[in-house]
CSV table of C-alpha atoms in Angstrom, one decimal:
chain,number,residue,atom,x,y,z
A,1165,MET,CA,13.8,-19.8,-10.7
A,1166,LYS,CA,10.8,-16.9,-11.4
A,1167,LYS,CA,11.5,-14.5,-14.4
A,1168,SER,CA,13.1,-11.8,-12.9
A,1169,SER,CA,13.2,-8.6,-14.5
A,1170,LEU,CA,16.7,-6.8,-14.0
A,1171,LEU,CA,15.1,-3.4,-15.9
A,1172,LEU,CA,16.2,-0.1,-13.6
A,1173,LEU,CA,14.0,2.1,-14.6
A,1174,LEU,CA,13.5,6.1,-12.5
A,1175,VAL,CA,10.3,6.1,-11.1
A,1176,ALA,CA,9.2,9.7,-10.2
A,1177,GLY,CA,6.4,8.7,-8.2
A,1178,LEU,CA,8.8,6.3,-6.0
A,1179,CYS,CA,12.2,7.8,-6.3
A,1180,ALA,CA,12.0,12.1,-7.0
A,1181,CYS,CA,11.7,12.9,-3.5
A,1182,GLU,CA,14.8,15.1,-2.7
A,1183,SER,CA,16.2,15.5,0.7
A,1184,SER,CA,17.5,18.5,2.6
A,1185,GLU,CA,17.6,16.5,6.3
A,1186,LYS,CA,20.8,17.5,8.0
A,1187,GLY,CA,22.6,14.2,9.4
A,1188,ARG,CA,22.8,12.0,6.0
A,1189,ASP,CA,25.8,10.1,5.2
A,1190,LYS,CA,27.9,11.1,2.4
A,1191,HIS,CA,25.5,8.9,-0.3
A,1192,SER,CA,22.4,11.0,0.3
A,1193,HIS,CA,23.0,12.7,-2.7
A,1194,VAL,CA,22.6,9.6,-4.7
A,1195,GLN,CA,18.7,9.2,-6.2
A,1196,SER,CA,17.2,5.5,-5.7
A,1197,ILE,CA,16.3,3.6,-8.6
A,1198,GLY,CA,14.0,0.8,-9.5
A,1199,GLN,CA,10.2,0.0,-10.5
A,1200,PRO,CA,7.0,0.4,-8.2
A,1201,SER,CA,7.0,-2.6,-5.9
A,1202,GLU,CA,10.2,-4.1,-7.3
A,1203,VAL,CA,12.9,-5.6,-4.7
A,1204,VAL,CA,16.5,-6.7,-5.0
A,1205,LEU,CA,16.7,-10.1,-3.0
A,1206,ILE,CA,20.7,-10.6,-2.1
A,1207,LEU,CA,21.8,-13.7,-0.8
A,1208,ASP,CA,25.2,-14.9,0.3
A,1209,ASN,CA,26.7,-18.4,-0.9
A,1210,ALA,CA,25.5,-20.1,1.8
A,1211,VAL,CA,21.9,-19.2,1.2
A,1212,LEU,CA,22.0,-18.8,-2.5
A,1213,ASN,CA,23.5,-22.8,-2.3
A,1214,SER,CA,20.8,-24.2,-0.5
A,1215,ASP,CA,17.1,-24.7,-1.4
A,1216,LEU,CA,15.8,-21.6,0.3
A,1217,LYS,CA,17.0,-19.4,-2.0
A,1218,ASP,CA,13.3,-20.4,-3.7
A,1219,SER,CA,11.6,-20.2,-0.7
A,1220,LEU,CA,12.9,-16.7,0.0
A,1221,GLU,CA,12.1,-15.7,-3.5
A,1222,ASP,CA,8.5,-17.3,-2.8
A,1223,MET,CA,8.0,-15.1,0.0
A,1224,LEU,CA,8.3,-11.9,-2.0
A,1225,THR,CA,6.3,-13.0,-4.7
A,1226,VAL,CA,3.1,-14.6,-3.3
A,1227,ASN,CA,0.1,-12.9,-4.6
A,1228,VAL,CA,-1.2,-9.8,-3.5
A,1229,PRO,CA,-4.6,-10.1,-1.5
A,1230,GLY,CA,-7.5,-8.6,-2.3
A,1231,LEU,CA,-7.2,-8.5,-6.1
A,1232,ASN,CA,-9.5,-10.0,-8.7
A,1233,GLN,CA,-6.4,-11.6,-10.6
A,1234,GLY,CA,-3.0,-12.6,-9.2
A,1235,GLU,CA,-0.2,-10.7,-9.4
A,1236,ASP,CA,3.2,-11.3,-7.4
A,1237,PHE,CA,3.4,-9.4,-4.2
A,1238,PHE,CA,6.7,-7.6,-5.4
A,1239,ARG,CA,8.9,-7.4,-8.4
A,1240,MET,CA,11.9,-9.3,-7.8
A,1241,SER,CA,15.3,-9.7,-8.9
A,1242,ARG,CA,17.6,-12.0,-7.3
A,1243,ILE,CA,21.5,-11.8,-7.1
A,1244,PRO,CA,24.4,-13.2,-5.2
A,1245,THR,CA,26.3,-10.7,-2.7
A,1246,SER,CA,28.9,-10.9,-5.4
A,1247,MET,CA,27.0,-9.1,-8.0
A,1248,ASP,CA,25.8,-6.2,-5.1
A,1249,LYS,CA,27.3,-3.3,-6.9
A,1250,GLY,CA,26.7,-0.3,-8.9
A,1251,GLU,CA,22.9,0.2,-10.1
A,1252,PHE,CA,21.9,-2.4,-7.2
A,1253,LYS,CA,23.6,-0.6,-4.6
A,1254,ARG,CA,20.9,2.4,-5.5
A,1255,MET,CA,17.6,0.3,-5.6
A,1256,HIS,CA,15.1,1.5,-3.4
A,1257,SER,CA,14.1,-1.4,-2.1
A,1258,ARG,CA,16.7,-4.2,-0.5
A,1259,VAL,CA,16.5,-7.3,1.0
A,1260,LEU,CA,19.6,-9.1,1.8
A,1261,VAL,CA,19.9,-12.6,3.8
A,1262,LYS,CA,23.3,-13.9,5.5
A,1263,VAL,CA,24.4,-16.1,7.4
A,1264,ASP,CA,26.3,-15.1,10.5
A,1265,ASN,CA,27.4,-17.3,12.9
A,1266,THR,CA,28.2,-14.7,15.7
A,1267,VAL,CA,24.3,-14.2,16.2
A,1268,LYS,CA,22.1,-17.0,18.0
A,1269,GLN,CA,18.9,-16.9,16.4
A,1270,PRO,CA,17.6,-14.8,13.0
A,1271,THR,CA,17.2,-11.5,13.1
A,1272,VAL,CA,15.9,-8.5,11.1
A,1273,GLY,CA,17.6,-5.0,10.9
A,1274,ILE,CA,16.1,-2.1,9.0
A,1275,ALA,CA,17.8,0.7,7.6
A,1276,THR,CA,16.8,3.7,5.1
A,1277,ASP,CA,19.2,6.2,3.1
A,1278,ILE,CA,22.4,3.8,3.3
A,1279,MET,CA,23.5,4.1,-0.3
A,1280,ALA,CA,20.9,6.3,-1.9
A,1281,ALA,CA,17.5,8.3,-1.2
A,1282,PRO,CA,15.1,7.0,-0.8
A,1283,GLN,CA,15.9,3.5,0.3
A,1284,VAL,CA,15.2,1.1,2.5
A,1285,GLN,CA,17.4,-2.1,3.2
A,1286,VAL,CA,16.1,-5.1,5.3
A,1287,GLN,CA,18.7,-7.6,6.6
A,1288,ILE,CA,17.8,-10.9,7.8
A,1289,SER,CA,21.2,-12.3,9.3
A,1290,THR,CA,21.1,-16.1,10.3
A,1291,PRO,CA,23.2,-18.4,12.6
A,1292,ASN,CA,22.6,-21.4,10.3
A,1293,VAL,CA,20.8,-22.1,6.9
A,1294,ASN,CA,18.1,-24.5,9.2
A,1295,ALA,CA,17.4,-21.4,11.3
A,1296,LEU,CA,16.6,-19.1,8.9
A,1297,ARG,CA,13.9,-22.4,7.1
A,1298,GLY,CA,11.8,-22.3,9.9
A,1299,TYR,CA,12.1,-18.0,10.1
A,1300,VAL,CA,11.0,-17.8,6.8
A,1301,SER,CA,8.4,-20.0,7.2
A,1302,SER,CA,7.1,-18.3,10.2
A,1303,HIS,CA,7.9,-14.5,9.4
A,1304,GLY,CA,6.9,-13.9,5.6
A,1305,ASP,CA,4.3,-11.8,6.5
A,1306,TYR,CA,6.2,-9.6,8.7
A,1307,ILE,CA,8.8,-9.3,6.3
A,1308,ARG,CA,6.8,-8.3,3.2
A,1309,GLN,CA,5.1,-5.6,5.1
A,1310,LEU,CA,8.2,-4.2,6.2
A,1311,VAL,CA,9.5,-3.5,3.0
A,1312,LEU,CA,5.6,-2.4,1.5
A,1313,ASP,CA,5.4,0.4,4.3
A,1314,ASN,CA,8.7,1.9,3.2
A,1315,GLN,CA,7.6,1.8,-0.1
A,1316,LEU,CA,4.6,3.2,0.3
A,1317,SER,CA,6.1,6.0,2.6
A,1318,ILE,CA,8.1,6.9,-0.7
A,1319,GLN,CA,5.2,7.5,-2.4
A,1320,ALA,CA,3.4,9.7,0.3
A,1321,SER,CA,6.4,11.7,0.4
A,1322,PHE,CA,6.5,11.8,-3.1
A,1323,LEU,CA,2.4,13.0,-2.7
A,1324,ALA,CA,3.3,15.7,-0.4
A,1325,LYS,CA,4.5,17.6,-3.4
A,1326,HIS,CA,2.4,16.3,-6.0
A,1327,HIS,CA,-1.5,16.1,-5.0
A,1328,SER,CA,-4.5,16.5,-6.1
A,1329,ALA,CA,-5.6,20.1,-4.8
A,1330,GLU,CA,-9.2,20.0,-5.6
A,1331,LEU,CA,-9.9,16.4,-3.0
A,1332,TYR,CA,-7.7,18.3,-0.4
A,1333,LYS,CA,-10.0,21.6,-0.5
A,1334,ASP,CA,-13.2,19.5,-0.8
A,1335,LEU,CA,-12.4,17.0,1.9
A,1336,LYS,CA,-11.0,19.7,4.5
A,1337,GLU,CA,-14.4,22.0,3.6
A,1338,VAL,CA,-16.6,19.0,4.3
A,1339,LEU,CA,-15.2,16.4,6.7
A,1340,GLY,CA,-12.3,18.5,8.2
A,1341,TYR,CA,-9.6,16.4,7.4
A,1342,THR,CA,-7.2,16.3,4.3
A,1343,VAL,CA,-5.5,13.7,2.2
A,1344,GLU,CA,-2.7,14.2,-0.6
A,1345,ALA,CA,-4.3,12.1,-3.5
A,1346,PRO,CA,-2.8,11.5,-7.0
A,1347,GLU,CA,-2.8,14.8,-8.9
A,1348,GLU,CA,-4.9,13.0,-11.8
A,1349,ILE,CA,-8.2,12.8,-8.9
A,1350,LYS,CA,-9.7,15.7,-10.1
A,1351,PHE,CA,-13.1,15.4,-10.3
A,1352,THR,CA,-15.0,15.4,-6.8
A,1353,LYS,CA,-18.6,14.8,-5.4
A,1354,LYS,CA,-20.0,15.8,-2.1
A,1355,GLY,CA,-22.6,14.5,-0.3
A,1356,LYS,CA,-23.5,14.4,3.4
A,1357,ASP,CA,-20.7,13.9,5.4
A,1358,PHE,CA,-18.9,12.2,1.9
A,1359,VAL,CA,-16.8,13.0,-0.3
A,1360,TRP,CA,-15.6,11.0,-3.8
A,1361,GLY,CA,-12.7,12.2,-5.8
A,1362,SER,CA,-11.9,10.2,-9.3
A,1363,SER,CA,-9.4,10.7,-12.2
A,1364,ARG,CA,-12.7,9.8,-14.6
A,1365,THR,CA,-10.4,8.2,-17.1
A,1366,ALA,CA,-11.5,4.8,-19.2
A,1367,GLU,CA,-8.6,2.9,-17.7
A,1368,LYS,CA,-6.2,3.0,-14.7
A,1369,GLN,CA,-9.1,5.1,-13.3
A,1370,LEU,CA,-8.5,5.7,-9.8
A,1371,ASN,CA,-11.1,7.0,-7.4
A,1372,MET,CA,-11.2,7.4,-3.5
A,1373,VAL,CA,-13.9,7.8,-0.9
A,1374,PHE,CA,-14.0,9.4,2.4
A,1375,TYR,CA,-17.0,9.8,5.1
A,1376,THR,CA,-17.3,9.8,8.7
A,1377,ARG,CA,-20.5,8.3,11.0
A,1378,PRO,CA,-21.3,9.0,14.3
A,1379,TYR,CA,-19.2,6.4,16.6
A,1380,PHE,CA,-21.0,5.2,19.8
A,1381,GLY,CA,-18.5,2.4,20.6
A,1382,PRO,CA,-19.0,-0.6,17.8
A,1383,ASN,CA,-16.2,-2.8,17.9
A,1384,ILE,CA,-14.2,-1.4,14.4
A,1385,ALA,CA,-12.7,-4.9,13.8
A,1386,ASP,CA,-16.3,-6.1,12.9
A,1387,VAL,CA,-15.7,-6.9,9.6
A,1388,ARG,CA,-19.2,-7.5,8.5
A,1389,GLU,CA,-20.6,-4.5,10.3
A,1390,LEU,CA,-17.8,-2.1,8.3
A,1391,VAL,CA,-18.9,-3.9,5.1
A,1392,MET,CA,-22.6,-3.3,5.5
A,1393,LEU,CA,-21.9,0.2,6.5
A,1394,ARG,CA,-19.7,0.6,3.3
A,1395,ASP,CA,-22.7,-1.1,1.1
A,1396,SER,CA,-24.8,1.4,2.4
A,1397,VAL,CA,-22.9,4.5,1.9
A,1398,MET,CA,-21.8,3.5,-1.4
A,1399,MET,CA,-25.2,2.7,-2.4
A,1400,GLU,CA,-26.6,6.3,-1.6
A,1401,ASN,CA,-23.8,8.1,-3.3
A,1402,ILE,CA,-22.1,6.2,-5.9
A,1403,PRO,CA,-25.1,5.3,-8.3
A,1404,GLY,CA,-24.8,3.7,-11.3
A,1405,SER,CA,-26.6,5.0,-15.0
A,1406,GLN,CA,-29.6,3.0,-14.0
A,1407,PRO,CA,-32.2,2.9,-11.1
A,1408,ASP,CA,-31.1,-0.6,-10.3
A,1409,GLN,CA,-27.5,0.0,-10.4
A,1410,TRP,CA,-25.1,0.7,-7.6
A,1411,MET,CA,-21.5,0.5,-6.3
A,1412,GLU,CA,-20.9,-2.5,-4.1
A,1413,THR,CA,-19.1,-4.7,-2.2
A,1414,VAL,CA,-18.5,-8.4,-3.7
A,1415,TRP,CA,-20.1,-11.2,-1.3
A,1416,GLU,CA,-20.1,-14.8,-1.9
A,1417,GLY,CA,-23.3,-16.2,0.0
A,1418,GLU,CA,-23.6,-15.0,3.6
A,1419,ASN,CA,-19.7,-13.0,3.4
A,1420,PRO,CA,-18.3,-10.8,2.2
A,1421,VAL,CA,-15.0,-11.1,-0.3
A,1422,VAL,CA,-12.4,-9.2,1.9
A,1423,THR,CA,-9.5,-9.3,4.4
A,1424,ALA,CA,-9.0,-6.9,6.9
A,1425,LYS,CA,-7.1,-6.6,10.0
A,1426,GLU,CA,-6.3,-4.3,13.2
A,1427,ARG,CA,-2.8,-2.5,13.3
A,1428,GLU,CA,-0.7,0.4,14.1
A,1429,LEU,CA,-0.4,3.2,11.5
A,1430,ASP,CA,1.7,6.3,12.2
A,1431,GLY,CA,0.6,6.3,16.2
A,1432,ARG,CA,-3.0,5.4,15.7
A,1433,MET,CA,-5.3,1.8,15.5
A,1434,ILE,CA,-6.8,1.2,12.8
A,1435,THR,CA,-8.5,-1.8,10.6
A,1436,GLU,CA,-7.1,-2.3,7.0
A,1437,MET,CA,-9.3,-3.6,4.7
A,1438,ARG,CA,-8.9,-5.3,1.3
A,1439,GLY,CA,-11.7,-6.5,-1.2
A,1440,LEU,CA,-13.7,-6.5,-4.4
A,1441,TRP,CA,-16.1,-4.1,-5.5
A,1442,GLN,CA,-18.6,-4.1,-8.4
A,1443,MET,CA,-21.6,-2.6,-9.8
A,1444,ARG,CA,-25.1,-4.2,-8.8
A,1445,ASN,CA,-26.3,-5.5,-12.4
A,1446,GLY,CA,-23.9,-3.6,-14.2
A,1447,ALA,CA,-20.6,-4.9,-15.5
A,1448,MET,CA,-17.7,-2.9,-13.6
A,1449,GLY,CA,-16.0,-4.2,-11.0
A,1450,GLY,CA,-12.7,-4.2,-9.0
A,1451,PRO,CA,-10.1,-4.1,-6.2
A,1452,PHE,CA,-10.5,-1.6,-3.2
A,1453,VAL,CA,-8.4,-0.8,0.2
A,1454,SER,CA,-9.9,1.0,2.9
A,1455,ILE,CA,-8.7,2.1,6.3
A,1456,CYS,CA,-10.9,3.2,9.2
A,1457,PHE,CA,-10.5,4.4,12.9
A,1458,VAL,CA,-12.3,6.6,15.7
A,1459,ASP,CA,-11.8,10.2,16.0
A,1460,SER,CA,-12.8,10.4,19.6
A,1461,ALA,CA,-12.0,14.1,20.3
A,1462,ALA,CA,-15.6,14.1,17.8
A,1463,GLN,CA,-16.9,10.6,18.8
A,1464,LYS,CA,-16.6,9.6,14.8
A,1465,LEU,CA,-15.9,6.6,13.1
A,1466,VAL,CA,-13.5,8.1,9.7
A,1467,VAL,CA,-13.4,6.1,6.9
A,1468,GLY,CA,-11.2,6.6,3.6
A,1469,GLU,CA,-11.1,4.3,0.5
A,1470,GLY,CA,-9.5,3.9,-2.6
A,1471,PHE,CA,-10.6,1.7,-5.7
A,1472,VAL,CA,-9.7,1.0,-9.0
A,1473,PHE,CA,-11.0,0.7,-12.3
A,1474,SER,CA,-8.7,-1.1,-15.2
A,1475,PRO,CA,-10.3,-4.3,-16.4
A,1476,SER,CA,-7.5,-4.4,-19.2
A,1477,THR,CA,-4.3,-3.5,-16.5
A,1478,SER,CA,-2.7,-5.2,-13.8
A,1479,LYS,CA,-3.8,-3.5,-10.7
A,1480,ARG,CA,-1.2,-3.8,-8.0
A,1481,ASP,CA,0.5,-0.8,-8.0
A,1482,LEU,CA,-2.7,1.4,-8.9
A,1483,VAL,CA,-3.7,0.1,-5.5
A,1484,ARG,CA,-0.9,0.8,-4.0
A,1485,ARG,CA,-0.7,4.6,-5.1
A,1486,LEU,CA,-4.1,4.9,-3.2
A,1487,GLU,CA,-3.2,3.0,-0.3
A,1488,ALA,CA,-0.5,5.3,0.1
A,1489,SER,CA,-2.4,8.4,0.1
A,1490,LEU,CA,-5.0,7.2,2.7
A,1491,ARG,CA,-1.9,7.0,5.0
A,1492,THR,CA,-1.4,11.2,4.2
A,1493,LEU,CA,-5.3,11.3,5.2
A,1494,LYS,CA,-5.0,13.8,8.4
A,1495,LYS,CA,-7.6,16.2,10.8
A,1496,HIS,CA,-6.7,19.2,9.7
A,1497,LYS,CA,-5.5,21.6,11.9
A,1498,LYS,CA,-7.0,25.5,11.6
A,1499,SER,CA,-5.1,28.3,12.0
A,1500,ASN,CA,-5.3,30.6,14.7
């Protein structure tokens, strides 16, 4: 079993959201706890006493894609159902796995704010351990994404109340969009159909870039085309200290070091891309995550990106803060 932290810390960025919605249950006033990216895995005895206990842990702790160093997908604690009480009930992210002979095949259910708020609980029910074995192998990505999407939604709700006023204002002015970015992003640069915001910190530096281009119908799932567009925009707008330096995507031969997928996010189809950036002829570099989608009314391709420079620290949670922020990107509605 991998070493798992049982430290339960209150995290403002994840857990400081107050809810005033009607219809919540009697536990809604209890605030959830847990570190960013933390998950508690709860197993019943049948699963805990099988070899699948380690497979389930491995499913939640695979390496995060798009980073320049190995980091677990989640911080994970594994407990038996007998220990599922007290502070574990208040964890913001819970994955329950149990054998239930009343179900005919493995199923996944998801619920929010059951015992605390904000909270997500994913429950995997399986008729027997053998059925679970194949399900874990084929649905690992789906289960991880379920948990991550809800963690990012929690962070995005926090940003709604605590975000960078500078980047919000400049993005609305230049592109007609708004975004709720981390508060420490206070420095901005505006260009033609382009906005860059940065925290300008020596460590844990957060950056966000937004740009639009006319859209005439190319395939937004063409990763190579998107990377070439990215590199041309960065070359023009994010230079280094020397004339031969500018930001670019890391390539290996003829192929960019990126992963990409099309998915639906908040009712619109996007292409999500992750990869590594570097300063050409320089020493800087790190991970980035981006989304792009088509604004069909304006006939524009809209791109939002977050990138991190933090050579001495882990980067998973920094990238996820920016990824949560990208989910708040929306067109500004002009008041009448």
